[in-house]
Short mmCIF file of C-alpha atoms in Angstrom, two decimals:
data_model
loop_
_atom_site.label_atom_id
_atom_site.label_comp_id
_atom_site.label_asym_id
_atom_site.label_seq_id
_atom_site.Cartn_x
_atom_site.Cartn_y
_atom_site.Cartn_z
CA MET A 12 -7.22 -20.32 -13.13
CA THR A 13 -5.88 -16.81 -12.66
CA TRP A 14 -7.61 -13.77 -14.18
CA ASN A 15 -4.60 -12.54 -16.22
CA ARG A 16 -6.44 -10.03 -18.42
CA ALA A 17 -4.02 -7.15 -17.78
CA SER A 18 -0.24 -7.13 -17.36
CA ILE A 19 2.38 -4.81 -15.85
CA VAL A 20 5.25 -4.00 -18.18
CA GLY A 21 6.79 -1.10 -16.27
CA ALA A 22 6.84 0.28 -12.73
CA GLY A 23 8.80 2.82 -10.76
CA LEU A 24 8.79 5.35 -7.96
CA ILE A 25 10.76 8.21 -6.50
CA LYS A 26 12.55 8.18 -3.16
CA MET A 27 9.98 8.85 -0.45
CA GLY A 28 10.51 11.52 2.18
CA GLU A 29 9.91 15.16 3.08
CA LEU A 30 10.16 16.50 -0.45
CA PHE A 31 9.79 20.24 0.09
CA ASP A 32 12.09 20.76 -2.91
CA GLN A 33 9.69 19.03 -5.33
CA SER A 34 6.25 20.10 -6.49
CA TYR A 35 3.34 17.72 -6.93
CA GLU A 36 3.96 17.73 -10.69
CA GLN A 37 7.70 17.17 -10.33
CA MET A 38 7.10 14.12 -8.16
CA ALA A 39 4.64 12.77 -10.75
CA ARG A 40 7.18 13.34 -13.50
CA GLY A 41 9.86 11.46 -11.56
CA ALA A 42 7.66 8.41 -11.00
CA PHE A 43 6.48 8.39 -14.60
CA ASP A 44 10.03 8.58 -15.96
CA ALA A 45 11.08 5.73 -13.67
CA ALA A 46 8.22 3.53 -14.86
CA VAL A 47 8.96 4.23 -18.54
CA ALA A 48 12.68 3.56 -18.05
CA SER A 49 11.92 0.20 -16.43
CA VAL A 50 10.27 -1.30 -19.55
CA ASP A 51 12.68 -3.96 -20.78
CA ASN A 52 12.33 -3.41 -24.52
CA GLY A 53 11.68 0.33 -24.44
CA PHE A 54 8.38 2.15 -24.43
CA ASP A 55 6.77 4.83 -26.60
CA THR A 56 4.74 7.04 -24.27
CA SER A 57 2.33 7.85 -27.10
CA ASP A 58 1.00 4.30 -26.63
CA ILE A 59 -0.68 5.38 -23.38
CA ASP A 60 -4.42 5.65 -24.01
CA ALA A 61 -5.53 6.79 -20.56
CA VAL A 62 -4.21 7.82 -17.16
CA PHE A 63 -5.68 7.01 -13.74
CA VAL A 64 -4.36 9.31 -11.01
CA ALA A 65 -4.60 8.47 -7.30
CA THR A 66 -4.43 11.46 -4.96
CA GLN A 67 -6.24 11.34 -1.64
CA ARG A 68 -5.60 14.73 -0.01
CA GLY A 69 -5.17 17.52 -2.52
CA THR A 70 -6.03 19.92 0.30
CA LEU A 71 -2.77 19.08 2.08
CA TRP A 72 -0.94 21.31 -0.32
CA GLY A 73 -3.76 23.64 -1.20
CA GLN A 74 -5.54 22.15 -4.21
CA GLU A 75 -8.48 19.82 -3.71
CA GLY A 76 -9.19 19.32 -7.42
CA ILE A 77 -5.74 18.06 -8.32
CA GLY A 78 -4.77 15.24 -10.63
CA GLY A 79 -7.28 14.93 -13.45
CA ASN A 80 -5.62 17.45 -15.71
CA THR A 81 -2.43 18.62 -14.03
CA VAL A 82 -0.68 15.23 -14.11
CA PRO A 83 -1.02 14.52 -17.87
CA SER A 84 0.20 18.03 -18.60
CA ALA A 85 3.19 17.66 -16.28
CA ILE A 86 4.34 14.34 -17.75
CA GLY A 87 3.92 15.21 -21.42
CA LEU A 88 0.59 13.46 -22.04
CA ASN A 89 -1.64 16.50 -22.43
CA GLY A 90 -4.88 15.56 -24.19
CA VAL A 91 -4.98 11.95 -23.01
CA ALA A 92 -8.04 10.68 -21.10
CA CYS A 93 -7.44 11.06 -17.35
CA THR A 94 -9.46 10.30 -14.24
CA ARG A 95 -8.62 11.01 -10.61
CA ILE A 96 -9.49 8.25 -8.14
CA GLU A 97 -9.82 8.79 -4.37
CA ASN A 98 -10.69 5.93 -2.04
CA ALA A 99 -8.95 6.77 1.22
CA CYS A 100 -5.71 4.92 2.01
CA PRO A 101 -6.39 2.32 -0.74
CA SER A 102 -6.62 5.11 -3.38
CA GLY A 103 -3.55 3.88 -5.25
CA SER A 104 -4.43 0.20 -5.10
CA ASP A 105 -7.99 0.96 -6.20
CA ALA A 106 -6.75 3.10 -9.12
CA PHE A 107 -4.67 0.08 -10.15
CA ARG A 108 -7.74 -2.16 -9.94
CA VAL A 109 -9.74 0.26 -12.09
CA GLY A 110 -6.88 0.55 -14.58
CA ALA A 111 -6.70 -3.24 -14.90
CA MET A 112 -10.45 -3.41 -15.54
CA ALA A 113 -10.18 -0.66 -18.17
CA VAL A 114 -7.58 -2.71 -20.05
CA ALA A 115 -9.48 -5.97 -19.64
CA SER A 116 -12.69 -4.38 -20.90
CA GLY A 117 -11.07 -3.49 -24.19
CA ALA A 118 -11.73 0.22 -23.69
CA TYR A 119 -7.98 0.88 -23.72
CA ASP A 120 -4.92 -1.13 -24.72
CA THR A 121 -2.43 0.60 -22.45
CA VAL A 122 -2.94 2.78 -19.38
CA LEU A 123 -0.78 4.55 -16.83
CA VAL A 124 -1.72 4.28 -13.16
CA ILE A 125 0.08 6.89 -11.09
CA GLY A 126 -0.19 7.91 -7.45
CA VAL A 127 1.05 11.24 -6.12
CA GLU A 128 0.66 12.75 -2.67
CA LYS A 129 1.96 15.84 -0.88
CA MET A 130 1.72 15.21 2.86
CA ARG A 131 4.26 17.62 4.33
CA ASP A 132 3.59 21.02 2.80
CA LYS A 133 0.93 21.87 5.38
CA SER A 134 1.36 22.08 9.14
CA SER A 135 -0.10 19.34 11.34
CA GLU A 136 -2.82 21.74 12.43
CA GLU A 137 -3.85 22.27 8.82
CA GLY A 138 -3.15 18.72 7.68
CA LEU A 139 -4.34 15.25 8.56
CA LEU A 140 -5.17 16.02 12.19
CA ALA A 141 -7.54 18.78 11.17
CA ARG A 142 -9.13 16.61 8.49
CA ALA A 143 -9.56 13.72 10.93
CA ALA A 144 -11.66 15.96 13.13
CA GLY A 145 -14.29 16.20 10.39
CA GLY A 146 -17.35 14.03 10.04
CA HIS A 147 -19.96 13.33 12.72
CA PRO A 148 -19.69 15.96 15.47
CA VAL A 149 -19.91 13.43 18.32
CA TYR A 150 -18.75 10.05 17.01
CA THR A 151 -15.46 11.45 15.68
CA ARG A 152 -14.65 13.91 18.47
CA GLY A 153 -10.97 13.62 19.38
CA GLU A 154 -10.50 10.97 16.76
CA SER A 155 -7.25 10.60 14.81
CA ALA A 156 -5.63 7.61 13.13
CA PRO A 157 -3.83 6.37 16.29
CA VAL A 158 -7.09 6.73 18.22
CA LEU A 159 -8.80 4.49 15.64
CA PHE A 160 -6.21 1.70 15.84
CA ALA A 161 -5.21 1.74 19.52
CA PRO A 162 -8.45 -0.02 20.66
CA PHE A 163 -7.67 -2.89 18.30
CA ALA A 164 -4.24 -3.27 19.91
CA THR A 165 -5.73 -3.21 23.40
CA ARG A 166 -8.36 -5.80 22.54
CA HIS A 167 -5.85 -8.03 20.73
CA MET A 168 -3.65 -7.94 23.81
CA HIS A 169 -6.61 -8.78 26.06
CA ASP A 170 -7.96 -11.65 23.98
CA PHE A 171 -4.75 -13.25 22.72
CA GLY A 172 -1.95 -12.20 25.04
CA THR A 173 -0.25 -10.09 22.39
CA THR A 174 2.48 -7.95 23.96
CA LYS A 175 4.05 -4.58 23.22
CA GLU A 176 7.22 -6.48 22.36
CA MET A 177 5.32 -8.42 19.69
CA LEU A 178 4.02 -5.15 18.25
CA ALA A 179 7.56 -3.78 18.34
CA SER A 180 8.87 -6.75 16.35
CA VAL A 181 6.89 -5.45 13.36
CA ALA A 182 8.66 -2.07 13.52
CA VAL A 183 12.06 -3.72 13.98
CA LYS A 184 11.55 -5.90 10.89
CA ASN A 185 10.18 -3.17 8.67
CA HIS A 186 12.85 -0.65 9.62
CA HIS A 187 15.48 -3.32 8.84
CA ASN A 188 13.90 -3.90 5.43
CA GLY A 189 13.74 -0.15 4.86
CA CYS A 190 17.51 0.03 5.31
CA LEU A 191 17.77 -2.23 2.25
CA ASP A 192 15.35 -0.15 0.17
CA PRO A 193 16.89 2.93 -1.48
CA TYR A 194 13.39 4.43 -1.89
CA ALA A 195 12.44 4.26 1.81
CA HIS A 196 11.77 7.45 3.80
CA PHE A 197 13.41 6.07 6.99
CA GLN A 198 16.64 4.10 6.62
CA TYR A 199 17.69 3.29 10.17
CA GLU A 200 17.42 0.24 12.39
CA VAL A 201 15.39 0.22 15.62
CA THR A 202 15.38 -2.24 18.53
CA VAL A 203 12.47 -3.74 20.41
CA GLU A 204 13.50 -1.72 23.46
CA GLN A 205 13.52 1.54 21.50
CA VAL A 206 10.06 0.86 20.13
CA VAL A 207 8.58 -0.12 23.48
CA GLU A 208 10.14 2.87 25.27
CA ALA A 209 9.33 5.44 22.56
CA ALA A 210 7.19 8.45 23.42
CA PRO A 211 3.54 7.47 23.83
CA VAL A 212 1.07 8.53 21.15
CA CYS A 213 -2.13 6.73 22.07
CA SER A 214 -1.71 3.80 24.47
CA PRO A 215 -0.50 1.18 23.80
CA LEU A 216 0.95 2.72 20.61
CA GLY A 217 4.15 4.76 20.83
CA LEU A 218 5.92 6.93 18.29
CA LEU A 219 7.79 4.04 16.62
CA ASP A 220 4.56 2.05 16.30
CA CYS A 221 3.34 4.73 13.86
CA CYS A 222 4.18 5.36 10.20
CA PRO A 223 5.42 8.80 9.16
CA GLN A 224 3.71 11.37 6.98
CA THR A 225 5.56 11.19 3.69
CA ASP A 226 5.63 12.82 0.26
CA GLY A 227 5.98 10.52 -2.72
CA ALA A 228 4.89 9.22 -6.10
CA ALA A 229 4.79 5.87 -7.91
CA ALA A 230 3.59 4.65 -11.31
CA VAL A 231 2.86 1.43 -13.21
CA ILE A 232 2.14 0.80 -16.89
CA LEU A 233 -0.61 -1.73 -17.64
CA THR A 234 -1.39 -3.28 -21.00
CA THR A 235 -2.98 -6.37 -22.49
CA PRO A 236 -1.18 -9.72 -22.04
CA GLU A 237 -0.77 -9.88 -25.80
CA LYS A 238 0.90 -6.46 -26.09
CA ALA A 239 2.97 -7.11 -22.97
CA ARG A 240 5.08 -9.59 -24.94
CA ASP A 241 6.22 -6.76 -27.19
CA HIS A 242 7.62 -4.90 -24.19
CA THR A 243 9.18 -7.63 -22.06
CA ALA A 244 9.90 -11.33 -21.84
CA ALA A 245 8.97 -11.22 -18.16
CA PRO A 246 5.55 -9.59 -17.74
CA VAL A 247 3.70 -9.71 -14.45
CA HIS A 248 -0.01 -10.35 -14.73
CA VAL A 249 -2.94 -9.23 -12.59
CA ALA A 250 -4.18 -12.52 -11.16
CA GLY A 251 -7.10 -11.11 -9.18
CA PHE A 252 -8.36 -8.29 -7.00
CA GLY A 253 -10.99 -7.52 -4.40
CA VAL A 254 -12.47 -4.47 -2.71
CA ALA A 255 -14.79 -4.40 0.29
CA THR A 256 -16.28 -1.95 2.77
CA ASP A 257 -17.28 -1.93 6.44
CA HIS A 258 -19.08 0.44 8.79
CA PRO A 259 -17.22 3.75 9.24
CA TYR A 260 -17.63 4.30 13.00
CA LEU A 261 -16.05 2.26 15.77
CA HIS A 262 -19.30 1.72 17.68
CA GLU A 263 -20.72 -0.02 14.59
CA LYS A 264 -17.94 -2.61 14.40
CA SER A 265 -18.67 -6.27 15.07
CA GLY A 266 -15.34 -6.69 16.89
CA TYR A 267 -11.93 -5.18 17.60
CA VAL A 268 -9.50 -7.98 16.75
CA GLY A 269 -9.76 -7.81 12.98
CA LEU A 270 -10.79 -5.65 10.04
CA THR A 271 -13.80 -7.08 8.21
CA ALA A 272 -13.13 -5.17 4.99
CA THR A 273 -9.72 -6.85 4.64
CA VAL A 274 -11.21 -10.31 5.17
CA GLU A 275 -13.88 -9.70 2.52
CA ALA A 276 -11.54 -8.04 -0.01
CA SER A 277 -8.90 -10.76 0.24
CA GLY A 278 -11.50 -13.50 -0.06
CA ARG A 279 -12.71 -11.98 -3.31
CA ALA A 280 -9.15 -11.57 -4.62
CA TYR A 281 -8.20 -15.16 -3.75
CA GLU A 282 -11.34 -16.50 -5.42
CA MET A 283 -10.69 -14.44 -8.56
CA ALA A 284 -7.08 -15.64 -8.70
CA GLY A 285 -8.06 -19.23 -7.95
CA ILE A 286 -5.58 -19.51 -5.10
CA GLY A 287 -5.43 -19.40 -1.31
CA PRO A 288 -3.22 -17.59 1.22
CA ALA A 289 -0.71 -20.45 1.25
CA ASP A 290 0.09 -19.77 -2.41
CA ILE A 291 1.36 -16.23 -1.74
CA ASP A 292 5.17 -15.90 -1.82
CA VAL A 293 5.45 -12.31 -0.60
CA ALA A 294 3.07 -9.60 0.60
CA GLU A 295 3.07 -5.83 0.86
CA VAL A 296 0.43 -4.97 3.47
CA HIS A 297 -0.91 -1.83 5.15
CA ASP A 298 1.18 -1.28 8.30
CA CYS A 299 0.19 2.27 9.20
CA PHE A 300 0.67 1.05 12.79
CA THR A 301 2.40 -2.06 14.12
CA ILE A 302 -0.91 -3.53 15.27
CA THR A 303 -2.30 -3.04 11.76
CA GLU A 304 0.24 -5.43 10.23
CA ILE A 305 -0.61 -8.03 12.88
CA LEU A 306 -4.33 -7.67 12.10
CA ASP A 307 -3.54 -7.81 8.35
CA ILE A 308 -1.55 -11.04 8.37
CA GLU A 309 -4.38 -12.70 10.29
CA ASP A 310 -7.20 -11.20 8.22
CA LEU A 311 -5.41 -12.11 4.97
CA GLY A 312 -5.26 -15.72 6.12
CA PHE A 313 -1.50 -16.03 6.54
CA PHE A 314 -1.84 -16.84 10.25
CA GLU A 315 -4.61 -18.02 12.56
CA LYS A 316 -6.51 -15.24 14.37
CA GLY A 317 -4.60 -14.34 17.50
CA LYS A 318 -1.29 -15.79 16.30
CA GLY A 319 -0.02 -12.80 14.30
CA GLY A 320 1.92 -11.28 17.17
CA ILE A 321 3.72 -14.54 17.93
CA ALA A 322 4.48 -15.09 14.24
CA SER A 323 5.98 -11.62 13.93
CA ALA A 324 8.10 -12.02 17.05
CA GLU A 325 9.38 -15.39 15.81
CA GLY A 326 10.46 -13.99 12.44
CA GLU A 327 7.92 -15.76 10.26
CA THR A 328 7.30 -12.54 8.31
CA SER A 329 10.96 -11.62 7.83
CA LEU A 330 12.72 -11.70 4.46
CA THR A 331 13.65 -15.33 5.10
CA GLY A 332 10.49 -16.26 6.99
CA ARG A 333 7.58 -18.46 5.96
CA ILE A 334 5.74 -15.51 4.36
CA PRO A 335 7.87 -12.38 3.91
CA VAL A 336 5.77 -9.28 4.65
CA ASN A 337 6.68 -5.74 3.65
CA PRO A 338 10.15 -6.33 2.20
CA SER A 339 10.11 -2.69 1.05
CA GLY A 340 10.05 -1.48 4.65
CA GLY A 341 6.30 -1.00 4.61
CA LEU A 342 4.51 2.17 5.56
CA LEU A 343 6.47 2.23 8.83
CA ALA A 344 9.82 2.77 7.06
CA LYS A 345 9.18 3.47 3.40
CA GLY A 346 6.42 5.90 4.27
CA HIS A 347 2.76 6.50 3.51
CA PRO A 348 2.17 9.10 0.77
CA ILE A 349 -1.45 8.04 0.62
CA GLY A 350 -2.27 8.18 -3.10
CA ALA A 351 1.10 6.67 -4.00
CA THR A 352 1.29 4.02 -1.28
CA GLY A 353 -0.58 1.19 -3.01
CA ILE A 354 1.21 1.74 -6.32
CA ALA A 355 4.59 1.77 -4.59
CA GLN A 356 3.64 -1.54 -2.91
CA LEU A 357 2.69 -2.96 -6.32
CA THR A 358 6.04 -1.83 -7.70
CA GLU A 359 7.79 -3.74 -4.91
CA CYS A 360 5.69 -6.84 -5.72
CA TRP A 361 6.63 -6.46 -9.40
CA TRP A 362 10.32 -6.29 -8.52
CA GLN A 363 10.06 -9.26 -6.15
CA LEU A 364 8.31 -11.48 -8.71
CA ARG A 365 10.91 -10.58 -11.35
CA GLY A 366 13.84 -11.19 -8.98
CA GLN A 367 14.94 -7.53 -9.09
CA ALA A 368 14.74 -6.54 -5.41
CA ASP A 369 18.48 -6.76 -4.76
CA GLU A 370 19.39 -7.22 -1.08
CA ARG A 371 15.78 -7.55 0.03
CA GLN A 372 14.87 -10.19 -2.59
CA VAL A 373 12.82 -13.06 -1.17
CA LYS A 374 12.47 -16.58 -2.51
CA VAL A 375 9.56 -16.94 -4.94
CA HIS A 376 8.20 -20.49 -5.13
CA ASN A 377 4.66 -20.19 -6.49
CA GLY A 378 4.83 -16.98 -8.53
CA PHE A 379 2.28 -14.95 -6.52
CA ALA A 380 2.57 -11.62 -4.66
CA LEU A 381 -0.20 -9.84 -2.72
CA GLN A 382 -0.68 -6.11 -2.18
CA HIS A 383 -3.10 -4.74 0.43
CA ASN A 384 -4.39 -1.45 1.78
CA VAL A 385 -7.05 -0.67 4.34
CA GLY A 386 -8.22 2.75 5.44
CA GLY A 387 -10.86 5.42 5.46
CA ARG A 388 -12.96 6.23 8.49
CA GLY A 389 -12.96 3.23 10.77
CA SER A 390 -10.79 1.32 8.26
CA GLY A 391 -14.01 0.95 6.33
CA VAL A 392 -12.52 0.16 2.91
CA SER A 393 -9.92 -2.36 1.82
CA VAL A 394 -8.40 -3.29 -1.54
CA VAL A 395 -6.33 -6.40 -2.29
CA ASN A 396 -4.50 -7.04 -5.57
CA VAL A 397 -2.77 -10.31 -6.47
CA LEU A 398 0.02 -10.40 -9.07
CA THR A 399 1.56 -13.41 -10.74
CA THR A 400 4.22 -14.46 -13.21
CA ASN A 401 2.23 -17.59 -14.04
CA GLU A 402 0.59 -17.72 -17.45
#
């Protein structure tokens, strides 16, 4: 029995990229307008009772305390209740989870969940690299995102025979899917050879194993299942969700071939939805690096531990594969505007379940889509949301 106590009636995003020509507020406005325009039977924005804003790095464009009041003002909802949510890379997916609980609790009938992130307005020296150097003065010395994930790739290769070509197959697939997604940051194909021979970043990861830094925004409108019928004949319900944490530093990890937080979060989401991994038709997962998607599809239960690389190389996660993964192009091609990433993934799941994904549409047999993020120091937090068209 699925949870189904909150429903999506509208979702939308702006084209991701290096958006130097748009302010934080302009990006928010674009995503909000897209979500409102997507509601089948029209939508009165005065019905929105509260806004949940996901922004992870306000400092990347100079304002740490952004979101809680600037977004409602920018999108014409001044005076409405608004809360900013930050939970590392899963900020957007966690804001969605909180928004769903707010509706289910009866506190609000209708809420807007919106993610906005400016990643490119600061130089690399002032941006993520500088922020990654924070924290414990010894444990995090020299640490950046590639440094955090490269040991997992090395260990996966050692234990399971995973190859650089298998890692590259993830980038090849997601860049292909990105070419079919008009909202993707990168819209060009890559080959296995190009990925393997790309400039090294942190061995064994090269440049094309890594997602870009991207500006972007995305938004969804959540309401009660009863009110959803007033807005559309095809609502998508929140079937379940899970969030979990793990130790923040690498030396505290129990192993290097999986991410414990993802395993725990997905287990909770599956239990809440009353389903298992085999019931999922399509998944949007956190592929900040190629190895991350391989870890994800194993940790989420789609493939046996150690078999993710083979499955990717054999096309089992392609648009026509056994379990299509990242039809939007994923973080590798669509981009990773942190606060917006999870909500953009949920928008893709919403489109897929409603049969509105155009050239990248996958076959939906069971009516379930899964969205996943993992991040924070040491990938110590993960959020999984499950959506369904089933009543």
